[in-house]
Short mmCIF file of C-alpha atoms in Angstrom, two decimals:
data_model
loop_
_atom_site.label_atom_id
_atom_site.label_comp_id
_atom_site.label_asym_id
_atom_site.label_seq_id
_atom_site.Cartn_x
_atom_site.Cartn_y
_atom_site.Cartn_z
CA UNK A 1 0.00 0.00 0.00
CA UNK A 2 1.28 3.68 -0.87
CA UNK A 3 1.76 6.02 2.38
CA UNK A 4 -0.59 8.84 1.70
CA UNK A 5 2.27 11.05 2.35
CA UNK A 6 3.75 9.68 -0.83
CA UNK A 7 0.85 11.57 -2.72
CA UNK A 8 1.24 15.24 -3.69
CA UNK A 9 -1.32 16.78 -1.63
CA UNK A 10 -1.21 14.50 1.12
CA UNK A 11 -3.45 16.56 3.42
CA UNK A 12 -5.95 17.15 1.16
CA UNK A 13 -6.06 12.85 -0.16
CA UNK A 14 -6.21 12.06 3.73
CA UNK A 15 -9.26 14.80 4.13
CA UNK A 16 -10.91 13.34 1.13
CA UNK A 17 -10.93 9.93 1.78
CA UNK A 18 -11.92 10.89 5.50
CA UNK A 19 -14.85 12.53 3.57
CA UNK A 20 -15.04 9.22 1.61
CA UNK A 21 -15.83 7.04 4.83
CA UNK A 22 -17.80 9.92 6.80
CA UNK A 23 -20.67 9.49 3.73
CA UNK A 24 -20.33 5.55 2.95
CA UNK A 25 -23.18 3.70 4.98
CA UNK A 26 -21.18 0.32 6.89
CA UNK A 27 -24.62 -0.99 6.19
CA UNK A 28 -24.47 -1.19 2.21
CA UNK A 29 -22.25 -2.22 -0.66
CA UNK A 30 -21.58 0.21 -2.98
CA UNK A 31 -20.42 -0.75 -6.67
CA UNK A 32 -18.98 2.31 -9.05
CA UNK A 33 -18.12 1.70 -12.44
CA UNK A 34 -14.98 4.17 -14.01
CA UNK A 35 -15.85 3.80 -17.75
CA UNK A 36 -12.21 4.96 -18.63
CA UNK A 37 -9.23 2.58 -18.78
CA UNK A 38 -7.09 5.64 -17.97
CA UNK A 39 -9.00 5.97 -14.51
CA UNK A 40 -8.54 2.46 -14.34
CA UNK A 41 -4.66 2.69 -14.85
CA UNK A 42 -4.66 5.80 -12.32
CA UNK A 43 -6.40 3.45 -9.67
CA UNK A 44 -3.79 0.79 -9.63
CA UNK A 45 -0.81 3.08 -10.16
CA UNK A 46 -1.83 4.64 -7.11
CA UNK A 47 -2.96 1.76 -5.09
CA UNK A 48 -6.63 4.10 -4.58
CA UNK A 49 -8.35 1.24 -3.24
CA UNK A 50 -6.21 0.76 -0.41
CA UNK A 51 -7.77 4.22 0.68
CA UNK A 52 -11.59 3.26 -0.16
CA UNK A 53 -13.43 1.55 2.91
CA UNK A 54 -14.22 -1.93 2.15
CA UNK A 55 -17.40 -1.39 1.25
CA UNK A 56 -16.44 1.14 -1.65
CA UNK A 57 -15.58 -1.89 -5.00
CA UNK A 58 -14.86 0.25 -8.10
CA UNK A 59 -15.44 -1.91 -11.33
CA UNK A 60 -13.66 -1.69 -14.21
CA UNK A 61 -15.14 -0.74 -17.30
CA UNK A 62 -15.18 -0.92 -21.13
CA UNK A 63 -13.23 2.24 -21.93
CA UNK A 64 -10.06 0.66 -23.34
CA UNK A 65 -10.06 0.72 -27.59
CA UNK A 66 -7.44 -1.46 -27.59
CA UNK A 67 -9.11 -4.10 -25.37
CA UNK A 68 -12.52 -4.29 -26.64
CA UNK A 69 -11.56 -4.43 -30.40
CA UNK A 70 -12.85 -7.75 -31.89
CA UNK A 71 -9.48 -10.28 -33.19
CA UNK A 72 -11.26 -10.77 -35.90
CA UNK A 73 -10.90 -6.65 -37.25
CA UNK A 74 -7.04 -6.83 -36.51
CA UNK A 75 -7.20 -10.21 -39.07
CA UNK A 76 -9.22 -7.71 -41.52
CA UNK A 77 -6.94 -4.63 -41.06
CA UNK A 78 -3.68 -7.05 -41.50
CA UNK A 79 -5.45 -8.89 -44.51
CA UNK A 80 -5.74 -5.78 -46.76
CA UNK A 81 -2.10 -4.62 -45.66
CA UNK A 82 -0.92 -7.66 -46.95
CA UNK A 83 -1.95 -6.71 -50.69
CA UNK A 84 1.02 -5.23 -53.02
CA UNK A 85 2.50 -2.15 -51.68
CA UNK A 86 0.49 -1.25 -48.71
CA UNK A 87 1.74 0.34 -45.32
CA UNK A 88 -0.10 -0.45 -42.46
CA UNK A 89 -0.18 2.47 -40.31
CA UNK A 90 -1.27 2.53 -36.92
CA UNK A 91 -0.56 3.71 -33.41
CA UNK A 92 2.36 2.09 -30.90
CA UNK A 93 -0.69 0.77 -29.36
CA UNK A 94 -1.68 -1.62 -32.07
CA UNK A 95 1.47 -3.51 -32.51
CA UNK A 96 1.69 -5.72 -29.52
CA UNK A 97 -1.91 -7.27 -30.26
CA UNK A 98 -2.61 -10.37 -31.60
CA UNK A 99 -4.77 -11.14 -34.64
CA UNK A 100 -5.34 -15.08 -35.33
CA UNK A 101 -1.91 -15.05 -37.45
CA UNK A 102 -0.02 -12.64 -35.58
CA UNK A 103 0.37 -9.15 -34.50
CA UNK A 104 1.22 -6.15 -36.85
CA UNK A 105 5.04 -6.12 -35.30
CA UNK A 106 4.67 -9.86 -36.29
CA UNK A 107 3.43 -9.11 -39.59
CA UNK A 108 6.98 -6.52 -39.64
CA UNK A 109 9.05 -9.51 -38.70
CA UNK A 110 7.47 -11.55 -41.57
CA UNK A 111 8.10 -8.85 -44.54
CA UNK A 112 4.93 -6.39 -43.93
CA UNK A 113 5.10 -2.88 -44.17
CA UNK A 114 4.23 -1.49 -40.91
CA UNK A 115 4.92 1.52 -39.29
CA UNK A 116 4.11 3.39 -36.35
CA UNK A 117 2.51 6.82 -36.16
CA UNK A 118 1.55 8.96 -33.38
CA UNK A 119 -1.22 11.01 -34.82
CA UNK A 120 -3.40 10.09 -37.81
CA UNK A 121 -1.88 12.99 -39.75
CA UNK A 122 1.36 11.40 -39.68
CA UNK A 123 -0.39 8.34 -41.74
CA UNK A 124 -1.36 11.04 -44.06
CA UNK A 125 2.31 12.77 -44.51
CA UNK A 126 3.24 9.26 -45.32
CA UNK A 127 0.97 8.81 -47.88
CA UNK A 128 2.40 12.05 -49.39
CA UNK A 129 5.62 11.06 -49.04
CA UNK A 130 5.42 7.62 -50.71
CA UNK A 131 2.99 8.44 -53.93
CA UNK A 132 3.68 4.84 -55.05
CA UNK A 133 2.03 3.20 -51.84
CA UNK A 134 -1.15 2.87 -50.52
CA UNK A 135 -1.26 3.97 -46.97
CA UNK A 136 -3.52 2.12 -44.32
CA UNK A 137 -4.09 4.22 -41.13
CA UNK A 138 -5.53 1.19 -38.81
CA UNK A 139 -7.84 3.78 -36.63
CA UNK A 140 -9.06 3.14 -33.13
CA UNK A 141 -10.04 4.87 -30.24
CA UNK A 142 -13.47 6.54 -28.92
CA UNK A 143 -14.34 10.16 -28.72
CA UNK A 144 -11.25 11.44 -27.57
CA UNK A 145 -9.55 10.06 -31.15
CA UNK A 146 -12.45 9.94 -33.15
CA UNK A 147 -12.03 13.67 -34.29
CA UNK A 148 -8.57 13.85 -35.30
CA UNK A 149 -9.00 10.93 -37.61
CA UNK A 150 -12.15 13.14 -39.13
CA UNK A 151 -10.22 15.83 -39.57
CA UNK A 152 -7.63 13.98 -41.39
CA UNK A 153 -9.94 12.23 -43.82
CA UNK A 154 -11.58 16.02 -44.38
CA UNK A 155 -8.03 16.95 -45.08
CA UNK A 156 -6.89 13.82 -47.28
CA UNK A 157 -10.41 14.90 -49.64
CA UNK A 158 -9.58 18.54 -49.57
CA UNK A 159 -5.80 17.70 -51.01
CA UNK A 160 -7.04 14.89 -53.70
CA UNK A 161 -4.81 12.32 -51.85
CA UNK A 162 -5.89 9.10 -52.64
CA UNK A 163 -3.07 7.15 -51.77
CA UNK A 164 -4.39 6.88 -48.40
CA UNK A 165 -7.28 5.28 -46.47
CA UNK A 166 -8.88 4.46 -42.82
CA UNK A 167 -9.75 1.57 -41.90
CA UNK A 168 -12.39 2.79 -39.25
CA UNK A 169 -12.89 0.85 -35.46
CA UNK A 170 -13.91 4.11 -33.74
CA UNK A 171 -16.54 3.30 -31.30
CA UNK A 172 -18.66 5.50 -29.23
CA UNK A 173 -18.75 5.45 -24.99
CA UNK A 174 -22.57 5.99 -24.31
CA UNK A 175 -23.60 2.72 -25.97
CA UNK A 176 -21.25 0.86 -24.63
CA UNK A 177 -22.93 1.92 -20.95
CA UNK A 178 -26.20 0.89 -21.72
CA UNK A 179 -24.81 -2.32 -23.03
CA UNK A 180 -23.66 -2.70 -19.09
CA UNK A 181 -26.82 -1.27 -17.62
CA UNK A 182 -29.05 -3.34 -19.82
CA UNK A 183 -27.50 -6.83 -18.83
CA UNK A 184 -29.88 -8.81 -16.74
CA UNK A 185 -26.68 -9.09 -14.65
CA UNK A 186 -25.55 -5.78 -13.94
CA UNK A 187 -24.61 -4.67 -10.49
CA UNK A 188 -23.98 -1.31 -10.61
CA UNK A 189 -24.48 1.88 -8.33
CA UNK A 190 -23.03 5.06 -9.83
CA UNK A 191 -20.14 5.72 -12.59
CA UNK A 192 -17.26 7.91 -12.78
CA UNK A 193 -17.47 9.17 -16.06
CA UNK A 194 -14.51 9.39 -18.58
CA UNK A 195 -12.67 12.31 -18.81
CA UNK A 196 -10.63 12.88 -22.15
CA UNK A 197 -13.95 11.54 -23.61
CA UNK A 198 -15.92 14.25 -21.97
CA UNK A 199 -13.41 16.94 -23.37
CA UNK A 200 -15.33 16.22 -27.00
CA UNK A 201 -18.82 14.82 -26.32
CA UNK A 202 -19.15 17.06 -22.58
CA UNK A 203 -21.97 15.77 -20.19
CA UNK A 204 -25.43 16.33 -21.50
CA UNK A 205 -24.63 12.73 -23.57
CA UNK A 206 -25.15 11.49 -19.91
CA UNK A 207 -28.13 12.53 -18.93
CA UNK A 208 -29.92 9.42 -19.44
CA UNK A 209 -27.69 7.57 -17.04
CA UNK A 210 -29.45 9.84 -14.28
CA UNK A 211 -33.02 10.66 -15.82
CA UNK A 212 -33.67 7.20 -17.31
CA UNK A 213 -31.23 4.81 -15.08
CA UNK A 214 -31.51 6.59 -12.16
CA UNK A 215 -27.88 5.93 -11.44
CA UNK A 216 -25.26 9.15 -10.53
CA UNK A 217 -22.26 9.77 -12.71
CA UNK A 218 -19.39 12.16 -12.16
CA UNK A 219 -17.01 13.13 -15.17
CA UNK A 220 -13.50 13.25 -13.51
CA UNK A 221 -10.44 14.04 -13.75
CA UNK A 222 -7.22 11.45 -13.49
CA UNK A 223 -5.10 12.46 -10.92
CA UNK A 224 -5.70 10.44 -7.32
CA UNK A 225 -7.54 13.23 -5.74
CA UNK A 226 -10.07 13.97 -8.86
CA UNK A 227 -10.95 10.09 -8.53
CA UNK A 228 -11.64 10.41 -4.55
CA UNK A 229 -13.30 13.84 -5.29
CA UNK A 230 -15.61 12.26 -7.96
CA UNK A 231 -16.02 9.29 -5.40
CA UNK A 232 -17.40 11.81 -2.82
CA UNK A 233 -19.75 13.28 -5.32
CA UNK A 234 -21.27 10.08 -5.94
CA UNK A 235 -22.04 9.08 -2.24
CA UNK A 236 -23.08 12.56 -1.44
CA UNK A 237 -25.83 12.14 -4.14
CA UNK A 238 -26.30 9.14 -3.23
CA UNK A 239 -26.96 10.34 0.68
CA UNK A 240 -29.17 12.74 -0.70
CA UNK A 241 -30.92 10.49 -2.73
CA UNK A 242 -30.31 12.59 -5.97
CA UNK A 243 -29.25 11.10 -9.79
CA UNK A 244 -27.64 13.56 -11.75
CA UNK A 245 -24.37 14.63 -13.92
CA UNK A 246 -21.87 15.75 -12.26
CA UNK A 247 -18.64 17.07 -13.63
CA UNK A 248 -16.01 17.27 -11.30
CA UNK A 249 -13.04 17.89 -14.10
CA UNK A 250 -14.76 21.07 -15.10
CA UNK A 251 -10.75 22.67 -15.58
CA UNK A 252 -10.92 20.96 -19.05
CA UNK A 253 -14.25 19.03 -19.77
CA UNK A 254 -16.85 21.97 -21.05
CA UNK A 255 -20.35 20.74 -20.22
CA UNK A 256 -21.25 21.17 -23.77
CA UNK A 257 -17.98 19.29 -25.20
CA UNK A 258 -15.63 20.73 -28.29
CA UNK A 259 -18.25 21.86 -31.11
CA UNK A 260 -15.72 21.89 -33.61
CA UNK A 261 -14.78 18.19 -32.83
CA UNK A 262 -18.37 16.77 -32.83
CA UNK A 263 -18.56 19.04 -36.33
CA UNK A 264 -15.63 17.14 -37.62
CA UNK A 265 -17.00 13.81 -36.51
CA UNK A 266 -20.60 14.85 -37.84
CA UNK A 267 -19.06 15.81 -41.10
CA UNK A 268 -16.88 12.31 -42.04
CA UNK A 269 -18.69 9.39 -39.43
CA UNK A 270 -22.39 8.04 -38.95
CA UNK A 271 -23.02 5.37 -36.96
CA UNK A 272 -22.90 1.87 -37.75
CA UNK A 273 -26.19 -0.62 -37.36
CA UNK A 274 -24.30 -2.78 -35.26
CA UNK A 275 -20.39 -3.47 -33.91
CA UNK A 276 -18.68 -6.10 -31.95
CA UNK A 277 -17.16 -5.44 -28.92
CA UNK A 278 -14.90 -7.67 -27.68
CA UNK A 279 -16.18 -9.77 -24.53
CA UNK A 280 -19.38 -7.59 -24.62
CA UNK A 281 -20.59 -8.58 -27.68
CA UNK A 282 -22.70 -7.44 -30.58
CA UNK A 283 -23.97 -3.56 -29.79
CA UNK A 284 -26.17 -1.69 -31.79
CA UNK A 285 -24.95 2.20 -33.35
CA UNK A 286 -22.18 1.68 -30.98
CA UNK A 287 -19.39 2.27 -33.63
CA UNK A 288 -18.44 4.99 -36.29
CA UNK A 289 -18.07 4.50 -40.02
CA UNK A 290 -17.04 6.49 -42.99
CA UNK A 291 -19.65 8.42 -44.76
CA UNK A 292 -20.63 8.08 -48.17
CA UNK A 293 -19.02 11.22 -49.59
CA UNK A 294 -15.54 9.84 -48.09
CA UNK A 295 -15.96 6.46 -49.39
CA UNK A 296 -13.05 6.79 -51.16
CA UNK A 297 -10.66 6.77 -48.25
CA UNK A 298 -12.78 4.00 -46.29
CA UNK A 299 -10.51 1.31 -46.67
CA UNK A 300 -13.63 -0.81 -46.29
CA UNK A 301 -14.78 0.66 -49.87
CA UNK A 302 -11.92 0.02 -51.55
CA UNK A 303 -10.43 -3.01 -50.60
CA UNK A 304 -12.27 -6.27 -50.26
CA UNK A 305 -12.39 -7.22 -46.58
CA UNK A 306 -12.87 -11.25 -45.06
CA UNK A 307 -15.30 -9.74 -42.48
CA UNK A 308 -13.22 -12.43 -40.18
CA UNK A 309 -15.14 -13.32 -36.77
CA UNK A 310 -12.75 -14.94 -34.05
CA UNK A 311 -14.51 -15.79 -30.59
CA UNK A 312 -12.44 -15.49 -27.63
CA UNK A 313 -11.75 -18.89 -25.78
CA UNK A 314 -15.03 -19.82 -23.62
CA UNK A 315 -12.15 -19.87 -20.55
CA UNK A 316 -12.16 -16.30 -20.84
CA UNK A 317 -14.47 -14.32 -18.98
CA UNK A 318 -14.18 -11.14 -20.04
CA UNK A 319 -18.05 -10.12 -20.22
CA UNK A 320 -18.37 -10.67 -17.06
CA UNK A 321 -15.41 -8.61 -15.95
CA UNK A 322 -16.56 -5.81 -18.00
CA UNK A 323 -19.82 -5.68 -16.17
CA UNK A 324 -18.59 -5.95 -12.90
CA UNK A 325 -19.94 -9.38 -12.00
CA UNK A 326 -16.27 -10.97 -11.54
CA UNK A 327 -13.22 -9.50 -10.86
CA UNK A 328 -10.26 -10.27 -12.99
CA UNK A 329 -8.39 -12.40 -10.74
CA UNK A 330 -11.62 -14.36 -10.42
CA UNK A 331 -11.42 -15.63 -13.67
CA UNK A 332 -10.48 -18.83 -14.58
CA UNK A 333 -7.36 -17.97 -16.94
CA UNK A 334 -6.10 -15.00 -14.82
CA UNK A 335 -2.77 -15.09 -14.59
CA UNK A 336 -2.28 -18.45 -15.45
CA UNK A 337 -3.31 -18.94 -19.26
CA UNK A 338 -3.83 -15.60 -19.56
CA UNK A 339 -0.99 -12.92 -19.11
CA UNK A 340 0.01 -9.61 -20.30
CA UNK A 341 2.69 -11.46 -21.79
CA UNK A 342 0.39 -13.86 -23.64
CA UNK A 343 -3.22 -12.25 -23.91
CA UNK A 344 -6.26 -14.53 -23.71
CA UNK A 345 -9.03 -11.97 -23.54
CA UNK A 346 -9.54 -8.56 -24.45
CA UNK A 347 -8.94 -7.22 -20.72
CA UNK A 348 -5.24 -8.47 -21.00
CA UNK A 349 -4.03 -6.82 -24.20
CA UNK A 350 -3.24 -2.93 -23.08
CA UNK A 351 -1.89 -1.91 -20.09
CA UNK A 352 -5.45 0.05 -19.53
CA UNK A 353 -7.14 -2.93 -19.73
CA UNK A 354 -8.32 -3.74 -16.13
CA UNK A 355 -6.65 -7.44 -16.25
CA UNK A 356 -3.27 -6.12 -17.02
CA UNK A 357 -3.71 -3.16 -14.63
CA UNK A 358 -4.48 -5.71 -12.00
CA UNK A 359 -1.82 -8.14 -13.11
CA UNK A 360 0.36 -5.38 -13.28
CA UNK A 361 -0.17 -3.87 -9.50
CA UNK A 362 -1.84 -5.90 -7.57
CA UNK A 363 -0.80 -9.61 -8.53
CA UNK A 364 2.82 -9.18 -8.71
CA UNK A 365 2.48 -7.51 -5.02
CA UNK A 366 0.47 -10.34 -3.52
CA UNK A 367 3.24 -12.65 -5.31
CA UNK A 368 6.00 -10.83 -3.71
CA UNK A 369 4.51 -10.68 -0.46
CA UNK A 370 3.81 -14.60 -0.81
CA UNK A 371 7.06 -15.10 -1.26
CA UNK A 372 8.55 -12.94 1.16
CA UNK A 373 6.45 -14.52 3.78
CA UNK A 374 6.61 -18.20 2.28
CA UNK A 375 2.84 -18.35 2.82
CA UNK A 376 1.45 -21.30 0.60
CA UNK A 377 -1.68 -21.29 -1.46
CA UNK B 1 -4.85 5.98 -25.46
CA UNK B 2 -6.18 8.42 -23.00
CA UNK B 3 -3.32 10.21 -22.86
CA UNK B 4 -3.23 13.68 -23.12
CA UNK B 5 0.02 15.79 -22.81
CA UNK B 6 -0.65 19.71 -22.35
CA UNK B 7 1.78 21.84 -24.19
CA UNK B 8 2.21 25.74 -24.77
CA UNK B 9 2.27 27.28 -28.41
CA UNK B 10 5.10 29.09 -29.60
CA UNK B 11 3.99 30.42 -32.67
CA UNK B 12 1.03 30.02 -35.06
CA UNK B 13 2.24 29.29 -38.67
CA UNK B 14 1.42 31.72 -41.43
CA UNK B 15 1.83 29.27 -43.69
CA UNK B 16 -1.32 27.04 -42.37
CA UNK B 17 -3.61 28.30 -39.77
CA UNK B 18 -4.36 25.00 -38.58
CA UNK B 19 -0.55 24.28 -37.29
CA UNK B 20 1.46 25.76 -34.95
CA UNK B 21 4.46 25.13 -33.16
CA UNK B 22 3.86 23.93 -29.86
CA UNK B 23 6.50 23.37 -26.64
CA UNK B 24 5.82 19.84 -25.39
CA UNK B 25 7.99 18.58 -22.62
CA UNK B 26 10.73 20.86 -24.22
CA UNK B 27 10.53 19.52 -27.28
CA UNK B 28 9.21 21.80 -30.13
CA UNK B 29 6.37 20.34 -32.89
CA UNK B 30 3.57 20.76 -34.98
CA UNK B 31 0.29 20.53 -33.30
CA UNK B 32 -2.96 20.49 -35.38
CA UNK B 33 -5.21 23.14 -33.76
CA UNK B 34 -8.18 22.29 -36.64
CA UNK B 35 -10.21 21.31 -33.82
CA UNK B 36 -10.43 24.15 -32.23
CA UNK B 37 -11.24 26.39 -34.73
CA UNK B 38 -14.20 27.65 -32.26
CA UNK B 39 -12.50 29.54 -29.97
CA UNK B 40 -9.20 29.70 -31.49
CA UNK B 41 -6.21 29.63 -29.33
CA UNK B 42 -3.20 31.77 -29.89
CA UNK B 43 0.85 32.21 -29.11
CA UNK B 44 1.56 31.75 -25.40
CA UNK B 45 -1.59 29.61 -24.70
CA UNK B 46 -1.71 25.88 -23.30
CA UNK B 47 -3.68 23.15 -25.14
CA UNK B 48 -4.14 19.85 -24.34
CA UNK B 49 -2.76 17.41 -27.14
CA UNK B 50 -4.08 14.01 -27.92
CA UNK B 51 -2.50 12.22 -31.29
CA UNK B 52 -1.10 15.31 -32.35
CA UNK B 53 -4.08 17.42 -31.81
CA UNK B 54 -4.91 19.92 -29.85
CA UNK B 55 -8.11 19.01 -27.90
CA UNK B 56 -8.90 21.00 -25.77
CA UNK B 57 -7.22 25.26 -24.72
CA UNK B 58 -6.63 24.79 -20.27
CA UNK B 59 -4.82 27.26 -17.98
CA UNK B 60 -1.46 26.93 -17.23
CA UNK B 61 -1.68 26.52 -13.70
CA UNK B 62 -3.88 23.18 -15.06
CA UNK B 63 -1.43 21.72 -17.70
CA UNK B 64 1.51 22.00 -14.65
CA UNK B 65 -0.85 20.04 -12.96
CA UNK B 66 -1.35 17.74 -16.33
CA UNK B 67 2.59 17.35 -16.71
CA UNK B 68 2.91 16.93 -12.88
CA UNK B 69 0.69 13.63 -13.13
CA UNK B 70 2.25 12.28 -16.44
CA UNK B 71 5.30 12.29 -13.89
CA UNK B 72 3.12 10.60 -11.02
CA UNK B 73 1.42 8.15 -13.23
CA UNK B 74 4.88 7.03 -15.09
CA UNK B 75 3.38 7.77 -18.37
CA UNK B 76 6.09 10.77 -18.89
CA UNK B 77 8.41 8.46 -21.15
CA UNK B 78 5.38 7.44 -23.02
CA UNK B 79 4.23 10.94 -23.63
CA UNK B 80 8.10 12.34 -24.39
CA UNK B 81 7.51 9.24 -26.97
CA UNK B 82 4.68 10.33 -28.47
CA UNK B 83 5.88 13.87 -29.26
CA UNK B 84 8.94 12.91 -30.65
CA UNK B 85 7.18 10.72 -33.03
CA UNK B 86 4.97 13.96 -34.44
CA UNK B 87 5.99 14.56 -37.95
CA UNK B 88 8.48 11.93 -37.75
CA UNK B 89 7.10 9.41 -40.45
#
């Protein structure tokens, strides 16, 4: 466990989380959901739970890209990339993940172009730079990434470079959320809403979570102390028996989001009937694809794609860790099958994925302290 | 992916009105300010950058905080990373 001293407002942690058990009933459970796999990584880093009473479980959510893309749409992205001079583009994030036959850095190893880029419009100064190729910027991400891709496409049309396409895995938060909240298992409370997310969609998307659900949510921030702030938002609704939005990282989330982002995204994306998620499923308009008008840079247009489906091992229970009903070391392949070395399940693959967070932190402490006190299990 | 590294702009190109030159970590490179076109930000201001955009304009008393957590979180080599890479390929 971290010493709260170790944090960099130490007073103000200890006050908070004083706050934290003051307003948390010893007579109930309480269950909140942080939809963000960056709040999930800030949780572990920071060892938060150690400073939640026990009666305070946070649940890890869907909001990692990398996690809860399907196997089957790395197979499709790698199958058009290996067609005569192609460059499969994508971010660091990518690389590392397996598809059926491989991962892209695999693919490298076996002759494929691949390169990394940091931003979408670096796909695009390849393309410019390499007339002769066909660039393939392998896109991913939610809200937060969603626009910059638009805006490249918008930019790729406006220059006549056709060299270049997207092939498009953007999904969208909200549905995602209701996938959670509509499973006949769901367990629930409250959420802490994403944050970086927020920055483009703000919080009215939300309101239904309160109105409709009748569950609180707080958009917050990433540092310790936003998380335990947000936390003490929740219970004080809670308390006061109120649902509502709440945004607690108001110092760069605008209630009404980044209008020139959503224009961006409104201008290039519309939603898809349906999308797999990985170990949630099949969700309806939960996903972004090209429009029409920029058909000719949806790599989905111009290449022919397998449309490969892959199911995750039935071992793996990553649905159910997504919604909260098991934890990840309650899974059957946790740490055993299923590593960050050697992904089973979607929950394993980034380090914002809430296995590997938890494999990452907590695990490899409880197998230190095992073996520094020789206790047997 | 959620990262988001705040940096402070240096200079708006004439050339394109969309770029400017923006101080991240200490390291100078072309930020994409096309989605911000709404409320425009201008030399001397912080933005926070995600893939090479700038997402959203915050104070600087807020990005110190932003760059203080990259530090906390460990994600400061990852984010020096990521701005290197800009305009690389």
């Amino acid at each position: 466990m971290r010493y709260v001293d170790e944090f960099r407002e130490p007073q103000l942690i200890t006050r908070t989380a004083d706050e934290i058990r003051r307003l948390a009933d010893p007579q109930r459970h309480y269950r909140f959901m942080e939809v963000c796999g960056g709040h999930t990584h800030s949780i572990y880093r920071f060892g938060l739970k150690d400073l939640l009473p026990s009666n305070i479980e946070l649940v890890h959510g869907p909001g990692c890209p990398v996690c809860v893309l399907p196997m089957g749409r790395i197979d499709d992205g790698l199958s058009i990339a290996e067609q005569p001079d192609v460059i499969f583009a994508a971010f660091g994030d990518m690389m590392r993940v397996p598809g059926t036959r491989g991962s892209p850095l695999e693919h490298k190893a076996r002759g494929m172009d691949v390169r990394i880029v940091y931003s979408p419009s670096d796909a695009l100064k390849l393309a410019r730079h390499n007339p002769t190729k066909h660039v393939l910027f392998f896109a991913i991400g939610f809200e937060t990434t969603a626009p910059s891709t638009a805006l490249t496409l918008m930019r790729a049309k406006a220059e006549g470079i056709r060299n270049f396409s997207v092939f498009c895995n953007h999904v969208t938060i909200i549905p995602a959320i209701r996938a959670i909240l509509d499973s006949p298992d769901m367990r629930i409370d409250a959420f802490i809403g994403p944050g970086h997310v927020s920055t483009v969609i703000g919080c009215r998307p939300y309101g239904w979570i309160a109105n409709n659900e009748g569950k609180p949510i707080v958009v917050a921030g990433f540092e310790p102390l936003d998380i335990l702030q947000s936390i003490v938002m929740l219970l004080r609704q809670m308390n006061d028996d109120e649902k509502k939005v709440e945004n607690q990282y108001k110092r760069v989330v605008p209630w009404e989001g980044n209008r020139g982002a959503l224009k961006a995204m409104a201008e290039v994306f519309e939603l898809r009937p349906y999308f797999e998620w990985r170990g949630l499923g099949f969700i309806s308009q939960s996903a972004l694809r090209i429009k029409e008008a920029y058909s000719e840079w949806d790599a989905e247009c111009r290449f022919s794609v397998p449309g490969v489906r892959v199911t995750d091992p039935k071992a793996a229970q990553c649905g159910e860790v997504l919604k909260g009903v098991l934890k990840p070391v309650q899974c059957k392949l946790f740490g055993k099958e299923c590593t960050p070395e050697h992904p089973v399940g979607a929950l394993m693959v980034s380090s914002e994925g809430s296995c590997a967070a938890y494999y990452s932190y907590e695990h490899r402490k409880a197998a230190q302290l095992t073996q520094l006190t020789g206790a047997a299990c | 992916m959620c990262l988001a590294i705040p940096g402070k702009i240096i200079e708006l190109l004439a050339e394109d009105r969309d770029l400017a030159v923006v101080d991240i970590l200490g390291v100078r490179r072309r930020v994409d300010l096309g989605l911000l076109l709404d409320d425009p930000p201008t030399t001397g201001d912080w933005v926070l950058i995600h893939v090479g955009f700038a997402m959203s304009k915050i104070s600087e008393m807020d990005a110190l905080d932003q760059l203080r957590m990259l530090t906390d979180i460990g994600e400061t080599q990852a984010a020096l990373e990521e701005v290197q890479g800009y305009g690389s390929s």
